[in-house]
Every structure is written in structure tokens, then in C-alpha cells.
Coordinates of C-alpha atoms in Angstrom, one line a residue:
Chain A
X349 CA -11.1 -44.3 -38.9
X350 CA -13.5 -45.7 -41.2
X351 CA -15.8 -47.8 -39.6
X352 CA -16.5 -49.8 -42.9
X353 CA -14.3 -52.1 -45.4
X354 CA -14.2 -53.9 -48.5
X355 CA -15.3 -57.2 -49.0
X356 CA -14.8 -59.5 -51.8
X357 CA -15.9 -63.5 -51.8
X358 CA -15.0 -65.1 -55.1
X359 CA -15.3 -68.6 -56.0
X360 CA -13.2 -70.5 -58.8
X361 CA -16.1 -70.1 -60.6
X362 CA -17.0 -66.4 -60.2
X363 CA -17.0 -63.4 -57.9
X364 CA -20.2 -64.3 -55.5
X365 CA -19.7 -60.7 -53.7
X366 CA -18.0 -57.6 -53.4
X367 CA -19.4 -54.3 -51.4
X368 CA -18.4 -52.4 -48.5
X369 CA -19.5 -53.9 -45.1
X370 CA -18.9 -54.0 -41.0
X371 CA -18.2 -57.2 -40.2
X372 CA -17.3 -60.4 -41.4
X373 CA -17.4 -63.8 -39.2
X374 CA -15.6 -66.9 -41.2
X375 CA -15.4 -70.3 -39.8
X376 CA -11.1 -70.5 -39.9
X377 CA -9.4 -73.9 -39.2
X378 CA -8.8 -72.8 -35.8
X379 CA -11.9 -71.6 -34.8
X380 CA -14.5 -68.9 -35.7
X381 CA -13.5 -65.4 -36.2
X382 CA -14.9 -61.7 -36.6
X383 CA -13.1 -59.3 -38.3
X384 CA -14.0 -55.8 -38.2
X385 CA -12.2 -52.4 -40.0
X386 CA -8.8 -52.3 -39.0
X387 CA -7.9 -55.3 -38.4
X388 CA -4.2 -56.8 -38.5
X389 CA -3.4 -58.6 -41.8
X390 CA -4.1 -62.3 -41.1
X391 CA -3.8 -64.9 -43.2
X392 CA -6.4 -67.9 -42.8
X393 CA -7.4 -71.0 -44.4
X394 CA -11.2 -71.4 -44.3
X395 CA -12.9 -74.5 -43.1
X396 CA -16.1 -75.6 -44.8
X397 CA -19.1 -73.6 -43.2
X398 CA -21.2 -70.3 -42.9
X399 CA -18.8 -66.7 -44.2
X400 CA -21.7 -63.8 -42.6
X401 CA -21.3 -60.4 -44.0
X402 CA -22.9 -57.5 -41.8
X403 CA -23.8 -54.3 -43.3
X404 CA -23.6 -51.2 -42.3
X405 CA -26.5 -50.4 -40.1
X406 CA -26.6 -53.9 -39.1
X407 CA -28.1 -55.9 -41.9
X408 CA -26.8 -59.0 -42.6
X409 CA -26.2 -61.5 -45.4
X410 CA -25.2 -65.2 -45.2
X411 CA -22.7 -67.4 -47.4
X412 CA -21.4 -70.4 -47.3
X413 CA -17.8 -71.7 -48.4
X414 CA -16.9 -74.9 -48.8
X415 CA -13.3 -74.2 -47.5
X416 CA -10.6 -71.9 -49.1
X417 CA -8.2 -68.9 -47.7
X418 CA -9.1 -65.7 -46.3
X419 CA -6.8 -62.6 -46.6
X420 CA -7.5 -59.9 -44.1
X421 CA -6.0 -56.3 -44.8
X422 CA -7.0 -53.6 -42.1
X423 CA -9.4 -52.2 -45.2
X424 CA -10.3 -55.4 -47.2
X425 CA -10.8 -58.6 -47.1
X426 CA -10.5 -61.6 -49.2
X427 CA -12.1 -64.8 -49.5
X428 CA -10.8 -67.1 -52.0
X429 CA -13.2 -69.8 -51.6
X430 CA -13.1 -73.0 -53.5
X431 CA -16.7 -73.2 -53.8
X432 CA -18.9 -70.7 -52.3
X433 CA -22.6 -69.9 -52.6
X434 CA -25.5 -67.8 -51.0
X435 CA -26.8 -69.2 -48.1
X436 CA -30.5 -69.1 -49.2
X437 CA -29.5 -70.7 -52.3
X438 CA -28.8 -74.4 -50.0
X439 CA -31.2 -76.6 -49.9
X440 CA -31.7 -78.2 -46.6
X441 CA -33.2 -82.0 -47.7
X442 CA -29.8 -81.8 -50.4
X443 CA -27.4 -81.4 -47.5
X444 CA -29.2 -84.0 -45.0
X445 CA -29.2 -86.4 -47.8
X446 CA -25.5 -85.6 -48.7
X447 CA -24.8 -86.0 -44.8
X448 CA -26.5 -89.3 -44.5
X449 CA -24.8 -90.7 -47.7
X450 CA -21.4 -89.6 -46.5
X451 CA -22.2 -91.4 -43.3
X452 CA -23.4 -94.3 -44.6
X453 CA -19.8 -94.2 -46.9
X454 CA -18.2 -93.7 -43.6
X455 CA -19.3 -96.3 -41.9
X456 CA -19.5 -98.8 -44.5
X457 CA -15.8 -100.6 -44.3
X458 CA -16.4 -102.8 -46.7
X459 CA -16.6 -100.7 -49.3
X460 CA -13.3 -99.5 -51.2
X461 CA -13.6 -96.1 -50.0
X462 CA -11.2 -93.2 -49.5
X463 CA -11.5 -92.2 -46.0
X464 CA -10.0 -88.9 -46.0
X465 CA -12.6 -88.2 -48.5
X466 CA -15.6 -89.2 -47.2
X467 CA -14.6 -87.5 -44.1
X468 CA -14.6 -84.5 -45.8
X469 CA -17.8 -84.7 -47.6
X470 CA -19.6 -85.5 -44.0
X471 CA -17.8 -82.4 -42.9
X472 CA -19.0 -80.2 -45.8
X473 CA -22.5 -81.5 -45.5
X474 CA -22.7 -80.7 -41.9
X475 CA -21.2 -77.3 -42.8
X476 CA -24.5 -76.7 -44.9
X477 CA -26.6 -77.7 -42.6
X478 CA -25.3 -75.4 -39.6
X479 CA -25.3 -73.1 -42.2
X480 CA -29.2 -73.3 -42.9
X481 CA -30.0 -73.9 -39.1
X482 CA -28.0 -70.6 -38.0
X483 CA -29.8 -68.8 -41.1
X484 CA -33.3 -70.4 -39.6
X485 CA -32.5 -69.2 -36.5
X486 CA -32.1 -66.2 -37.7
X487 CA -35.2 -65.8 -39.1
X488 CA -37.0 -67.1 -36.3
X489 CA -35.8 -64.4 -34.3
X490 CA -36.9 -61.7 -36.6
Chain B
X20 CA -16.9 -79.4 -123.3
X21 CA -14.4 -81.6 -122.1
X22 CA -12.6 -78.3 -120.2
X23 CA -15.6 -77.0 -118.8
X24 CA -17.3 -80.1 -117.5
X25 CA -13.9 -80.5 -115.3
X26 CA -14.1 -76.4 -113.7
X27 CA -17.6 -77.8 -113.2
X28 CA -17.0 -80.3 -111.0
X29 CA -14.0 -78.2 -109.8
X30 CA -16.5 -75.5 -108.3
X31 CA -18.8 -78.1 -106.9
X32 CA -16.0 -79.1 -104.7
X33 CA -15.2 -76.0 -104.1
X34 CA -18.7 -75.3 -102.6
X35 CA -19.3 -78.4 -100.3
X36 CA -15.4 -77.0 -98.9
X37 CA -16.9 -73.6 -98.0
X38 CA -19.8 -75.4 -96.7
X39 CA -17.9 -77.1 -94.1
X40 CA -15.4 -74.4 -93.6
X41 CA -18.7 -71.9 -92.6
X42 CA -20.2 -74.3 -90.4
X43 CA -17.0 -74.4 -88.4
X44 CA -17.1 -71.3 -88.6
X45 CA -20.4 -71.1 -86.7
X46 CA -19.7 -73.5 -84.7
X47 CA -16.5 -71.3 -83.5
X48 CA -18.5 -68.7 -83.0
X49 CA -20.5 -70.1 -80.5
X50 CA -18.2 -72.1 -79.0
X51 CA -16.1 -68.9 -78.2
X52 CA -19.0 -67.4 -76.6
X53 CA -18.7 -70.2 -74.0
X54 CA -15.1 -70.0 -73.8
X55 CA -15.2 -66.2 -73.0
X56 CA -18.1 -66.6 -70.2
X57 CA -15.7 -69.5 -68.7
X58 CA -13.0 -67.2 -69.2
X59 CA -15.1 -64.5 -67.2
X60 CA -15.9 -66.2 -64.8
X61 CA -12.7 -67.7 -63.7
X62 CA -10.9 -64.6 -63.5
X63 CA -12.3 -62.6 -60.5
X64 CA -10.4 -65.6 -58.3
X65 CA -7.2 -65.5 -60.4
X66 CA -7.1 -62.2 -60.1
X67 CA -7.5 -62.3 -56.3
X68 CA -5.2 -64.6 -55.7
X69 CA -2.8 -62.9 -58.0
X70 CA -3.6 -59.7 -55.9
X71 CA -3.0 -62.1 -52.0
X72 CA 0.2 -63.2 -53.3
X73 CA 1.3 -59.9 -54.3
X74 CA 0.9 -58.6 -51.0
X75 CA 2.6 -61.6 -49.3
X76 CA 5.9 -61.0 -52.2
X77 CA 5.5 -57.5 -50.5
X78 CA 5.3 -58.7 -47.0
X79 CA 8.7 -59.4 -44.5
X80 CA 7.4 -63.1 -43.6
X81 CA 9.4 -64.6 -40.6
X82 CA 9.0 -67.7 -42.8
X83 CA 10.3 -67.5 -46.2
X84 CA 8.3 -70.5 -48.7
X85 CA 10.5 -72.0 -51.3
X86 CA 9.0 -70.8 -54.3
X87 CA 9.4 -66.8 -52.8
X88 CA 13.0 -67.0 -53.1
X89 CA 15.1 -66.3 -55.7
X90 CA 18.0 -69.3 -56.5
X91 CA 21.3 -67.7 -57.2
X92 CA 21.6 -70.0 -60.2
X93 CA 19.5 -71.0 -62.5
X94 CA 20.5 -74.2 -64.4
X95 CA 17.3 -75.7 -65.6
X96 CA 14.2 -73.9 -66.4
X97 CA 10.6 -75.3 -67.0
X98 CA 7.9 -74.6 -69.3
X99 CA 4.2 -75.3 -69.3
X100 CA 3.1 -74.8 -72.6
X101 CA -0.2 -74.4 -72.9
X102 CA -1.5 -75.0 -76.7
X103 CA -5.1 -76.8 -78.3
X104 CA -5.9 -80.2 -78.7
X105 CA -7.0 -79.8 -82.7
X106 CA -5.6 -77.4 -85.3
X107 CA -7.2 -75.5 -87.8
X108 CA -7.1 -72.5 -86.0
X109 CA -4.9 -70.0 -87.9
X110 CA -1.5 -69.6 -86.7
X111 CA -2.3 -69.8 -83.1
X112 CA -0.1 -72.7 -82.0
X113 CA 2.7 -71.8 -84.3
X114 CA 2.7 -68.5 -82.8
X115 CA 2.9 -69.6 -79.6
X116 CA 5.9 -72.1 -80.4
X117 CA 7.7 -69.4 -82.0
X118 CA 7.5 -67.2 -79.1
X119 CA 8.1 -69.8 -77.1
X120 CA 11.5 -71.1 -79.0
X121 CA 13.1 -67.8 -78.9
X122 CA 12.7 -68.1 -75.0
X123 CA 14.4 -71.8 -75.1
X124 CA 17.5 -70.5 -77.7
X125 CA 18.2 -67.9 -75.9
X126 CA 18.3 -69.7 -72.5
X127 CA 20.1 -72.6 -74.1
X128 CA 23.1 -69.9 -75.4
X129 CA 23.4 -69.4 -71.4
X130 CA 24.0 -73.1 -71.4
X131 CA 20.7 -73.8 -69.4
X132 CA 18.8 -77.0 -69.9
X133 CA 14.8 -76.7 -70.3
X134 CA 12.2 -79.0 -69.5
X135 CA 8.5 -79.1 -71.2
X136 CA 5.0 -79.8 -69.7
X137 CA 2.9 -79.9 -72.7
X138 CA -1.0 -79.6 -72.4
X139 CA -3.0 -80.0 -75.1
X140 CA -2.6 -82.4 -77.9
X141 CA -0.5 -80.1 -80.5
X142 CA 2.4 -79.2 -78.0
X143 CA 2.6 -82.7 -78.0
X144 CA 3.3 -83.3 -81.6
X145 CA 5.2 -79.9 -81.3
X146 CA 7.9 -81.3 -78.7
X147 CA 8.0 -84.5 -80.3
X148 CA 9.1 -83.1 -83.2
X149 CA 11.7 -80.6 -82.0
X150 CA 12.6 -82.6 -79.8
X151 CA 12.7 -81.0 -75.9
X152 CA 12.7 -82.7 -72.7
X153 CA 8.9 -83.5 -72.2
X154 CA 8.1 -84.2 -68.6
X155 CA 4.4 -84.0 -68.5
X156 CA 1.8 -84.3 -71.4
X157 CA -1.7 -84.1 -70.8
X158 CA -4.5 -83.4 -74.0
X159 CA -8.4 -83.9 -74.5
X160 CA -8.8 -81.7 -72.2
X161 CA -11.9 -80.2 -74.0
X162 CA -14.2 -77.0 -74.0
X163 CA -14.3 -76.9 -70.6
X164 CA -11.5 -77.9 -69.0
X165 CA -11.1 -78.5 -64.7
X166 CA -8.7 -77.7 -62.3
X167 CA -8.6 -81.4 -61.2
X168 CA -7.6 -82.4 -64.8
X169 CA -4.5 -80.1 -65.1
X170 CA -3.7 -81.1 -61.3
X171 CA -1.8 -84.4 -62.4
X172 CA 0.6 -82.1 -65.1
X173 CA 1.5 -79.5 -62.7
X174 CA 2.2 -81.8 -59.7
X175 CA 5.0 -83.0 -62.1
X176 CA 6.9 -79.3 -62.4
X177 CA 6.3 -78.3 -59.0
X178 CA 7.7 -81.4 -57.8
X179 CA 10.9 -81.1 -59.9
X180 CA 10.9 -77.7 -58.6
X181 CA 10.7 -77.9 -55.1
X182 CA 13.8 -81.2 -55.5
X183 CA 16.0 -78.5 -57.1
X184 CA 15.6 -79.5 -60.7
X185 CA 13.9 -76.9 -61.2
X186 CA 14.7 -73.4 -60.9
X187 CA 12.1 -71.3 -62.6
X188 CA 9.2 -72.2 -63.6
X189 CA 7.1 -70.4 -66.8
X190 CA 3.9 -70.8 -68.1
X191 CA 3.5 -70.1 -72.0
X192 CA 0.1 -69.7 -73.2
X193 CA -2.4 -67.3 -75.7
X194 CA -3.6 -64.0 -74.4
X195 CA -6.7 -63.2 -75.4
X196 CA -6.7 -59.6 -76.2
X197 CA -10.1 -59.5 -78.6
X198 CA -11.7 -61.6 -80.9
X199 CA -9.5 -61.0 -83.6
X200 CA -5.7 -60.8 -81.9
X201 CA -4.4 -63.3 -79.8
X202 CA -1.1 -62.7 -77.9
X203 CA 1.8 -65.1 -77.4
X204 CA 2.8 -64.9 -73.8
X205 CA 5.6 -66.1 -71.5
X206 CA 4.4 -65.6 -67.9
X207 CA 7.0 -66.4 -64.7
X208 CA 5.1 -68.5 -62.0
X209 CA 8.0 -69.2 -59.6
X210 CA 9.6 -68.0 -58.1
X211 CA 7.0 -65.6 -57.5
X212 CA 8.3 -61.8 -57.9
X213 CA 7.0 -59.0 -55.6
X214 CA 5.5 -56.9 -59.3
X215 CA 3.8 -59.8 -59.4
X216 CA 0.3 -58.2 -58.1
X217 CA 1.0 -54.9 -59.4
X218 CA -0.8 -54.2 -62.3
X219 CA -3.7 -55.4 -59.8
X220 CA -3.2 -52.8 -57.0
X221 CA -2.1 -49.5 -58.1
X222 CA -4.9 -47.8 -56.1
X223 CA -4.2 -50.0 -53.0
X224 CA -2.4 -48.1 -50.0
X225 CA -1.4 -51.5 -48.5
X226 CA 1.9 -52.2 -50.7
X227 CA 3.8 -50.8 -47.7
X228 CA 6.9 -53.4 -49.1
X229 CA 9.1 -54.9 -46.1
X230 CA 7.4 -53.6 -43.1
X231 CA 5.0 -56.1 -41.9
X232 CA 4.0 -59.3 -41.4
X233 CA 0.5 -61.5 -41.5
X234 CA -0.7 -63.4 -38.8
X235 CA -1.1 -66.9 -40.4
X236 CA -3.4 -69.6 -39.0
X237 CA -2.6 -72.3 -38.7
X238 CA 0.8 -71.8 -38.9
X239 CA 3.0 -70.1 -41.8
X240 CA 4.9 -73.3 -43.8
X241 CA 1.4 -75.3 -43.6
X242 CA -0.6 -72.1 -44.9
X243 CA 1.8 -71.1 -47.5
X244 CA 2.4 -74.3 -48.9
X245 CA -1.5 -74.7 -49.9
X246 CA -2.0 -71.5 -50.8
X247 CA 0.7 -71.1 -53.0
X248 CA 0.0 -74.5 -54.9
X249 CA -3.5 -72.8 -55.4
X250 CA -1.8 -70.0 -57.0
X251 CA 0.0 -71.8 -59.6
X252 CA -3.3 -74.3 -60.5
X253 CA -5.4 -71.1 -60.5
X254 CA -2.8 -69.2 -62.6
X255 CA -2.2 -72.1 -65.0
X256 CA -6.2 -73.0 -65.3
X257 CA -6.8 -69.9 -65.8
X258 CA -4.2 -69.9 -68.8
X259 CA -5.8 -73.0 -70.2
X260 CA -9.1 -71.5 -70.3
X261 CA -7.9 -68.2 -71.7
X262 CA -6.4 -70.3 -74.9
X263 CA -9.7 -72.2 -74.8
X264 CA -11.3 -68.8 -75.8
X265 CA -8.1 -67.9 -77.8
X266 CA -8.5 -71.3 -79.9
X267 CA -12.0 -70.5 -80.8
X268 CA -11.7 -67.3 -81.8
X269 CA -8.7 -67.8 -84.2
X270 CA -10.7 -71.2 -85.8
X271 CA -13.8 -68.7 -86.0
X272 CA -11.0 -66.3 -88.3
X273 CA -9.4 -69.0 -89.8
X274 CA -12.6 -70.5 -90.9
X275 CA -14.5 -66.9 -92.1
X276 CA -11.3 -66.0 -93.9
X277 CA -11.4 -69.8 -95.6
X278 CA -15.0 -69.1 -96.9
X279 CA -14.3 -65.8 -98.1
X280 CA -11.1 -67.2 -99.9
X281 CA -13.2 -70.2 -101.3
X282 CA -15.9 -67.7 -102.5
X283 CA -13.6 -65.8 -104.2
X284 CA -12.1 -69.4 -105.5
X285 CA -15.5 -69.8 -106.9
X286 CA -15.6 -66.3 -108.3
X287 CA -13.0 -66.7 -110.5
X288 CA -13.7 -70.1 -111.9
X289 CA -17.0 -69.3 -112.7
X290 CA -15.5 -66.6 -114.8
X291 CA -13.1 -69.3 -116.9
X292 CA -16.2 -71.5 -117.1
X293 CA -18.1 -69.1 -118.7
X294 CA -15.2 -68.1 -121.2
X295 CA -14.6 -72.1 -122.0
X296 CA -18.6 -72.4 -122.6
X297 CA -18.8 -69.2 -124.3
X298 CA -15.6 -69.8 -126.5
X299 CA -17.4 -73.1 -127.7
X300 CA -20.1 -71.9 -128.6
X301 CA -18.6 -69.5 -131.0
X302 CA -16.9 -72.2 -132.3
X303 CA -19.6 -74.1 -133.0
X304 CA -21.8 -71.5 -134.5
X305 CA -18.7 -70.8 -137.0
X306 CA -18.3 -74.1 -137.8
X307 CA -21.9 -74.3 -138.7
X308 CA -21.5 -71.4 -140.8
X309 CA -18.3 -72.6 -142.2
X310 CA -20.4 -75.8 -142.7
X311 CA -23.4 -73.5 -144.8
X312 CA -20.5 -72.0 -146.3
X313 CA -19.5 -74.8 -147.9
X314 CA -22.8 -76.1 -149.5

């Protein structure tokens, strides 16, 4: 048994990686999930928020989605993301401002605003921002 | 002089024509470099997606989506037919119509009735001349063109399709094989068919056809239903910016192969200028010596 598996993340806009890893935790619609080799195909849609890719012999790399499916084959995996990116490439004062503003939309009824929208922007900015917090934690630990 | 004053101003409007015809030509040419990199670029997804649905036409789901089964009978068929907004690019969009036709006559001698989603300005003009059903237009879609913008066009067909006035749907559009041949294709979205993915996983183990099953999450219908609309936006944008490159590389040929032609235009009246000067001059020297002559 092969204690590693392919991984490919690809955006609409290009493939943002492919290599052979360990693990990979997503953020599904139901919940967070791990999936390591050998694991039962599964079918997911992704919720905005933090895809981590760990290497073999534990190294680890951070993306983040911004919703999209994820195929899981007991030897590769698939994320078709709608938009994805490398986690060091977010910028932390871009999301907090994108979070307030969405807020602000949220909560301002006056305004002619699509709700279902707006509710989804707040969700994707908070998805950066635990995104850079989990990847700041990180680093603080090491 | 009379003759050669007129080939004069014959070549100079010759000239400023090739001058125009090799800036497009240029301008083609870098315009198609931006098509192929959007091209690029979009295809790793398409291709993945191509590649997740091929596996699920291979799977045994316990629910069966709409657009993964087969109708018994097929009595209206739909195209999206994919062409550019401006012409002057070679016989690109004819091309594409007359691939396209043969399709349409031959499903019309079955006695089934075809509908049209035109995108892009000339299938427009097209249909409106031959006169098919058009259900959908949509054109200016420009150099780089979005999902969201062909969202509107394909909502239409899939919608006919999932009310059952639909019962296949196809996507027509360029192939871009290099820069200098451009393929006609007719491409089957749905019902999706299980050789769908297959040119995509040859060297994949996991094509284990009717034995298993994924675990969906949320729940099959709700995941299916998303994913599959996906596929056919994916599939169809990626068909839209495949043409894109398609349409500048044929104006890039179009346009050298006008310049050329216009040189070789110029070529050859240069040649009867000459002669026409050349022949009055002669004249006018023997007339002078007729004139001598004379005296």
C-alpha cells in the first residue's frame, strides 16, 4: 500500500498544483475533512476556506479555495476550485477590509442589496482570514 | 500618359490596402498570443472536470442525474454554436457552418427538429439567414470572454433540456490544432457518455466501470446537479476561448496571405506601368524623329 497519492488543485484559471502528497484536509460543506491514500471515492463540494496539502515527511503547504468540488479516488485527488490561490499569496488587511465591507453591505437594509450575495462574500472573506490565522499559527509554532 | 497615371494611382491603393491588411495582421498575431495563454490556462480545469465526470459516467450511482441518461427518443436536438463576433478571418466561420449543416440535414432526414444557441455575432447573421430555430444569441463577447457572460445563453438550453424539449444537447465550435489548421468540431455535452473521459485516463486503474459508488456530500441530486451545470459552463467556456485563439490565428493567415497577394498585386502592375511608360516614350522619341524627318 502506497502511503502517498496524487494531488491536483486547479482553478478556472489554471492548475495552482499537482505533486504527490500524504494528506489533504479541505473544508467540505459538511464539515472539515482529511483524506489520506486509500481513501473511498467521495464526492464533495468545497466551502470557501483553507485546502492543506502535507508532504511526505510531514511538510506542509497551505491553499485556499474559494469553494468548488473535490473528487477523492483511493490514489488521487481532485480539487476543482472556482478560485483558488496559495495561502501566502492573501493578504490579511485585503480580507479584513473585504470582511468589514461585506458587513457593512449586510447590515445596511437600506441599500438595494442582494443578500444571498453579500452573505457569501462575508463568508469568503472570513474564509481568508482563518486561512491566514491557521497559517500564522503555524508559523508561530515553528 | 493618360493609362499610366490611372495604374499609378491603382498601386497606391493598392499599398495603403496591404498596409492595413499587415497591421491586422500584427495585430492577430499578438492577439493570438493572448488567446492561446487564456486557452492554457483554462484547460487544466476542463480537463479535470472532463476527467470527474468520466469517472462518475463509469460509476453505478444509486442516483441516476437527468443529463446521465440516455432518452429512448430523440425528437429535438440542440446546438450551441460557437463562432466570432467579426469576420475577416479566412473561412473559419464558414467552415464551421458547413460542418455544422451536415449535422442539422442529416438529423432533419430522421425528421428531428433542431434548435440554435448562437454565440458570437456571425452565427447570428448565420441563423438568421438560413433560417433555424434560434433560442439564445449572445455576441461582443470579446478577447477575453467570462464564464458569467455565457452563463445567461446556456441557462436557456439546459433549461429546455431538463423540460424534455431537449434531448441532446451539442456544442459546435473551432479546434485549435496549430496556428495554421483549425478544426470544425461537433462535441456531445448531454447526455453525458461514459467515453467521455477517456482520452483523459488511459493510464488511470480507477475506470473499474459499474462496480462502485462515491460517497457524495451533501447528498447525491444536490451535488450532481451543481457539478454537472459546471461541466457544461466549463466545457462550453472552454469552447469559446478555444475559437477565441482559433479566430486569431485564421485572421493572422487570412491577413499575411492578403499582403502577400497585394504584393504580388503590386508586382505585376508595376510591370504594365513600366511597359505603358516605356511604350510612350518610344513613341515619342519616333515621333520626334518622324518630326526631324520631315524637315
Amino acid at each position: 500500500m502506497a502511503n502517498s497519492f496524487t494531488c491536483n488543485i486547479v482553478s478556472a484559471e489554471a492548475s495552482i498544483f499537482s505533486g504527490t502528497v500524504e494528506q489533504v484536509i479541505a473544508s467540505g460543506v459538511m464539515g472539515d475533512l482529511g483524506v489520506l491514500p486509500g481513501h473511498a471515492p467521495l464526492l464533495t463540494e468545497l466551502q470557501p476556506g483553507p485546502v492543506r496539502v502535507i508532504y511526505d515527511g510531514g511538510a506542509e503547504e497551505n491553499f485556499y479555495v474559494t469553494g468548488g468540488f473535490m473528487e477523492v479516488q483511493p490514489d488521487v485527488v481532485t480539487i476543482l476550485a472556482d478560485a483558488a490561490s496559495r495561502a501566502s499569496d492573501l493578504n490579511e488587511a485585503a480580507a479584513e477590509e473585504a470582511r468589514q465591507q461585506a458587513l457593512k453591505a449586510f447590515n445596511d437594509k437600506s441599500s438595494e442589496l442582494d443578500y444571498t450575495r453579500a452573505a457569501a462574500e462575508l463568508a469568503e472573506a472570513v474564509a481568508q482570514l482563518r486561512t491566514i490565522q491557521q497559517l500564522r499559527k503555524k508559523a508561530g509554532k515553528g | 500618359m493618360a493609362a499610366a497615371k490611372e495604374i499609378r494611382t491603382q498601386i497606391g491603393s493598392i499599398k495603403n490596402t496591404q498596409k492595413i491588411t499587415s497591421a491586422m495582421e500584427m495585430v492577430a498575431a499578438s492577439k493570438m498570443r493572448k488567446a492561446q495563454d487564456l486557452m492554457r490556462a483554462s484547460q487544466p480545469y476542463a480537463k479535470q472536470i472532463r476527467n470527474v465526470v468520466g469517472h462518475l459516467a463509469n460509476a453505478n450511482p444509486e442516483y441516476r442525474h437527468d443529463y446521465m441518461v440516455e432518452r429512448s427518443e430523440v425528437k429535438r436536438v440542440g446546438y450551441i454554436v460557437v463562432s466570432t463576433d467579426r469576420g475577416l478571418c479566412g473561412g473559419l466561420n464558414h467552415n464551421l457552418f458547413k460542418a455544422l449543416l451536415k449535422e442539422a440535414v442529416s438529423w432533419k432526414q430522421q425528421g428531428v427538429e433542431q434548435d440554435f444557441c448562437a454565440l458570437g455575432a456571425k452565427a447570428s447573421t448565420f441563423f438568421r439567414n438560413y433560417g433555424g430555430n434560434l433560442v439564445a444569441a449572445k455576441s461582443g463577447l470579446g478577447e477575453a470572454p467570462t464564464v458569467e457572460g455565457l452563463i445567461g445563453s446556456i441557462k436557456v438550453m439546459l433549461e429546455a433540456y431538463d423540460e424534455g424539449r431537449l434531448d441532446r444537447l451539442y456544442v459546435v465550435h473551432n479546434e485549435f490544432v496549430n496556428t495554421m489548421t483549425q478544426k470544425p468540431v461537433v462535441r456531445q455535452l448531454l447526455p453525458l457518455s461514459p467515453d467521455m473521459g477517456a482520452d483523459a485516463e488511459q493510464d488511470d486503474e480507477n475506470a473499474r466501470p459499474g462496480s462502485w459508488d462515491y460517497l457524495y456530500e451533501p447528498d447525491a441530486k444536490a451535488l450532481l446537479d451543481s457539478l454537472l451545470v459546471r461541466f457544461i459552463e466549463s466545457q462550453v467556456y472552454q469552447a469559446v476561448v478555444e475559437n477565441g485563439a482559433c479566430e486569431q490565428a485564421a485572421r493572422m493567415i487570412a491577413m499575411k496571405s492578403a499582403t502577400d497577394n497585394a504584393g504580388g498585386l503590386i508586382d505585376d502592375l508595376e510591370m504594365v506601368y513600366n511597359k505603358a511608360r516605356q511604350a510612350a516614350i518610344t513613341q515619342e522619341i519616333s515621333e520626334i524623329v518622324g518630326g526631324a524627318a520631315a524637315v
